[in-house]
Coordinates of C-alpha atoms in Angstrom, one line a residue:
Chain A
X1 CA 0.0 0.0 0.0
X2 CA 1.4 3.4 -1.0
X3 CA 2.3 5.8 1.8
X4 CA 1.3 9.4 2.4
X5 CA 2.5 11.6 -0.4
X6 CA 3.0 15.4 -0.3
X7 CA 3.7 17.8 -3.1
X8 CA 5.8 19.8 -3.7
X9 CA 8.7 18.6 -1.6
X10 CA 10.5 21.9 -1.6
X11 CA 9.2 25.4 -2.2
X12 CA 10.7 28.9 -2.1
X13 CA 8.4 31.9 -1.9
X14 CA 8.7 35.6 -1.1
X15 CA 6.9 37.6 1.6
X16 CA 3.3 38.5 0.7
X17 CA 2.8 35.6 -1.7
X18 CA 0.5 32.7 -1.1
X19 CA 1.1 29.0 -1.3
X20 CA -0.9 25.8 -1.7
X21 CA 0.4 22.4 -0.4
X22 CA -1.1 19.1 -1.3
X23 CA -1.4 15.8 0.6
X24 CA -2.6 12.4 -0.6
X25 CA -3.4 10.0 2.3
X26 CA -2.9 6.3 2.5
X27 CA -5.7 4.6 0.6
X28 CA -8.7 4.0 2.9
X29 CA -7.7 6.7 5.3
X30 CA -10.2 9.4 5.8
X31 CA -8.5 11.7 8.2
X32 CA -5.8 14.1 7.3
X33 CA -3.9 16.3 9.8
X34 CA -1.5 19.1 9.1
X35 CA 1.5 20.1 11.2
X36 CA 4.1 22.8 11.1
X37 CA 7.6 21.9 12.3
X38 CA 10.2 24.4 13.1
X39 CA 13.4 24.1 15.2
X40 CA 12.2 26.5 17.8
X41 CA 8.6 25.4 18.1
X42 CA 8.7 21.7 17.4
X43 CA 5.7 20.0 15.8
X44 CA 2.6 22.3 16.0
X45 CA -0.9 21.1 15.0
X46 CA -2.6 23.1 12.3
X47 CA -5.9 21.4 11.6
X48 CA -7.5 18.0 10.9
X49 CA -10.0 17.1 8.2
X50 CA -12.3 14.1 8.1
X51 CA -14.8 13.4 5.4
X52 CA -14.3 16.9 3.9
X53 CA -15.0 18.6 7.2
X54 CA -12.6 20.4 9.5
X55 CA -12.8 18.6 12.8
X56 CA -10.1 20.2 14.8
X57 CA -8.1 23.4 14.5
X58 CA -4.8 24.5 16.2
X59 CA -3.8 28.0 17.2
X60 CA -2.8 29.5 13.9
X61 CA -4.0 32.7 12.3
X62 CA -6.6 32.8 9.6
X63 CA -3.9 33.0 6.9
X64 CA -3.7 29.3 7.3
X65 CA -6.6 27.4 5.8
X66 CA -7.2 24.0 4.4
X67 CA -9.8 21.7 2.7
X68 CA -10.3 18.1 1.9
X69 CA -11.8 16.6 -1.2
X70 CA -14.2 13.6 -1.6
X71 CA -11.2 11.3 -2.3
X72 CA -9.7 12.3 1.0
X73 CA -6.9 14.3 -0.6
X74 CA -6.2 17.5 1.3
X75 CA -4.7 20.9 0.5
X76 CA -3.5 23.6 2.8
X77 CA -3.1 27.2 1.9
X78 CA -1.1 30.0 3.4
X79 CA -1.8 33.5 2.3
X80 CA 0.3 36.6 2.7
X81 CA 3.4 34.7 3.6
X82 CA 5.7 35.9 6.4
X83 CA 9.3 35.0 7.1
X84 CA 8.2 33.1 10.1
X85 CA 6.2 30.7 8.0
X86 CA 9.4 29.1 6.8
X87 CA 9.1 25.5 8.1
X88 CA 8.6 21.9 7.3
X89 CA 4.8 21.2 6.7
X90 CA 3.9 17.7 7.5
X91 CA 0.7 15.9 6.7
X92 CA -0.4 12.8 8.5
X93 CA -3.2 10.4 7.6
X94 CA -5.1 8.0 9.7
X95 CA -8.3 6.0 9.5
X96 CA -9.9 8.8 11.5
X97 CA -12.0 6.7 13.9
X98 CA -11.2 7.1 17.6
X99 CA -7.6 6.5 18.7
X100 CA -5.6 5.4 15.7
X101 CA -2.1 5.8 14.4
X102 CA -1.1 8.7 12.3
X103 CA 1.3 8.1 9.4
X104 CA 3.3 11.0 8.2
X105 CA 4.2 12.1 4.7
X106 CA 7.7 13.3 3.8
X107 CA 6.7 16.9 4.2
X108 CA 7.0 20.1 2.2
X109 CA 10.0 22.3 3.1
X110 CA 8.8 25.9 2.6
X111 CA 11.3 28.7 2.6
X112 CA 10.0 32.3 2.7
X113 CA 12.5 35.0 1.6
Chain B
X1 CA 4.7 21.3 22.7
X2 CA 2.6 22.9 25.4
X3 CA 2.2 20.8 28.6
X4 CA 4.4 18.0 27.3
X5 CA 8.0 17.8 28.6
X6 CA 10.8 15.7 27.3
X7 CA 14.6 16.1 27.8
X8 CA 16.1 18.0 24.9
X9 CA 19.1 15.8 24.3
X10 CA 20.5 12.5 25.4
X11 CA 23.7 10.6 24.6
X12 CA 24.3 6.9 24.9
X13 CA 26.7 4.3 23.8
X14 CA 26.2 1.6 21.1
X15 CA 24.9 -1.6 22.7
X16 CA 23.6 0.1 25.8
X17 CA 20.0 0.8 27.0
X18 CA 18.5 4.3 27.1
X19 CA 15.3 5.5 28.7
X20 CA 13.6 8.7 27.3
X21 CA 11.0 10.2 29.6
X22 CA 7.9 12.2 28.8
X23 CA 5.6 13.9 31.2
X24 CA 2.3 15.5 30.3
X25 CA -0.6 17.5 31.7
X26 CA -3.8 17.3 29.8
X27 CA -7.5 16.6 30.1
X28 CA -9.3 14.1 28.1
X29 CA -6.3 11.8 27.7
X30 CA -6.9 8.9 25.3
X31 CA -3.5 7.6 24.4
X32 CA 0.2 8.3 24.2
X33 CA 2.3 7.8 21.1
X34 CA 6.0 7.6 20.4
X35 CA 7.5 8.6 17.1
X36 CA 11.1 8.5 15.7
X37 CA 12.3 11.2 13.4
X38 CA 15.6 11.1 11.6
X39 CA 17.1 14.4 10.5
X40 CA 15.5 15.6 7.4
X41 CA 12.8 12.9 7.4
X42 CA 9.2 12.6 8.5
X43 CA 8.3 11.1 11.9
X44 CA 7.6 7.3 11.9
X45 CA 5.3 5.6 14.4
X46 CA 7.0 3.5 17.0
X47 CA 4.4 2.5 19.6
X48 CA 1.4 3.7 21.6
X49 CA 0.0 3.1 25.1
X50 CA -3.7 3.4 26.1
X51 CA -3.6 1.6 29.4
X52 CA -1.1 1.7 32.2
X53 CA 1.9 -0.7 31.8
X54 CA 4.6 -1.7 29.4
X55 CA 4.2 -2.4 25.7
X56 CA 7.1 -4.3 24.2
X57 CA 8.0 -4.3 20.5
X58 CA 11.4 -5.8 19.8
X59 CA 14.2 -3.5 21.0
X60 CA 11.7 -0.8 21.8
X61 CA 9.3 -0.7 24.8
X62 CA 7.0 2.0 26.0
X63 CA 5.6 2.5 29.5
X64 CA 2.6 4.6 30.6
X65 CA 1.3 5.7 34.0
X66 CA -1.9 7.7 33.5
X67 CA -2.2 8.7 37.2
X68 CA 1.3 10.2 37.1
X69 CA 1.0 11.7 33.6
X70 CA 4.2 9.9 32.7
X71 CA 5.6 7.7 30.0
X72 CA 9.0 6.5 28.9
X73 CA 10.4 4.9 25.8
X74 CA 13.1 2.3 26.4
X75 CA 15.6 1.4 23.7
X76 CA 17.7 -1.7 24.1
X77 CA 20.9 -2.8 22.3
X78 CA 21.4 0.6 20.9
X79 CA 22.6 0.8 17.3
X80 CA 24.1 3.8 15.5
X81 CA 21.0 4.1 13.4
X82 CA 18.9 4.8 16.5
X83 CA 20.4 8.3 16.5
X84 CA 17.3 10.4 15.9
X85 CA 14.7 12.6 17.5
X86 CA 12.1 10.8 19.6
X87 CA 8.7 12.5 19.9
X88 CA 6.1 11.9 22.5
X89 CA 2.5 12.8 21.5
X90 CA -0.6 12.8 23.6
X91 CA -3.9 12.1 21.9
X92 CA -6.9 13.8 23.4
X93 CA -10.3 12.7 22.2
X94 CA -13.3 14.9 21.9
X95 CA -16.6 13.9 23.6
X96 CA -19.3 12.4 21.5
X97 CA -17.3 12.4 18.3
X98 CA -14.5 10.5 16.7
X99 CA -12.4 13.6 16.5
X100 CA -9.3 14.0 18.5
X101 CA -6.1 16.0 18.5
X102 CA -2.5 14.9 19.0
X103 CA -0.2 17.3 20.8
X104 CA 3.5 16.6 20.4
X105 CA 6.4 17.2 22.7
X106 CA 9.4 19.1 21.3
X107 CA 11.3 15.8 21.0
X108 CA 14.5 14.3 22.5
X109 CA 17.5 14.2 20.3
X110 CA 19.4 11.0 21.0
X111 CA 23.0 10.6 19.9
X112 CA 24.4 7.1 19.9
X113 CA 28.2 6.9 20.1
X114 CA 30.5 4.0 19.2

């Protein structure tokens, strides 16, 4: 079974631009969670989608948004990029029912100049 | 991560045993996960605990005490490839739904020396 895939793997943007990242979960998984990882803040929860609905949201500004499609693929968007948005963005998929294991994708490394 | 504490760094010798501790304060606890993350790579699942006690999985074991808000990951017969960051994550379920949220610790960077 294929793992979680994320595209693109690397991205360079400038301040003020916007960016869209994509995540395809493991086949059969209906939950997709997004995390931001930086050296200073560790792994921070952004949001979780299940069956096209946002079920949980972390403490990030409204510039960070996401959505999930009927095939469980998910996208996250960051508008008006700031230098501090430079990070590794990780997507994790799981079955989405109760306590279950999350499987991470390789991540998208975003650099904001 | 907020309310989850792990040591920042640890060093151990190849072939030895190391214990990485994790303490947490949270309401609505449902489970505790351990992940391994090599530099430049995504976290990979190691183990999880729902009930108190020890879960053994080959060279890796994880222990949980819910009353003390405490867990540890035990790595035996250390190998050089075990040099990585180890993340402790607490899963908190939401009432009446299947939703939940994982909160991660900042990770413990383990260096294994020859």
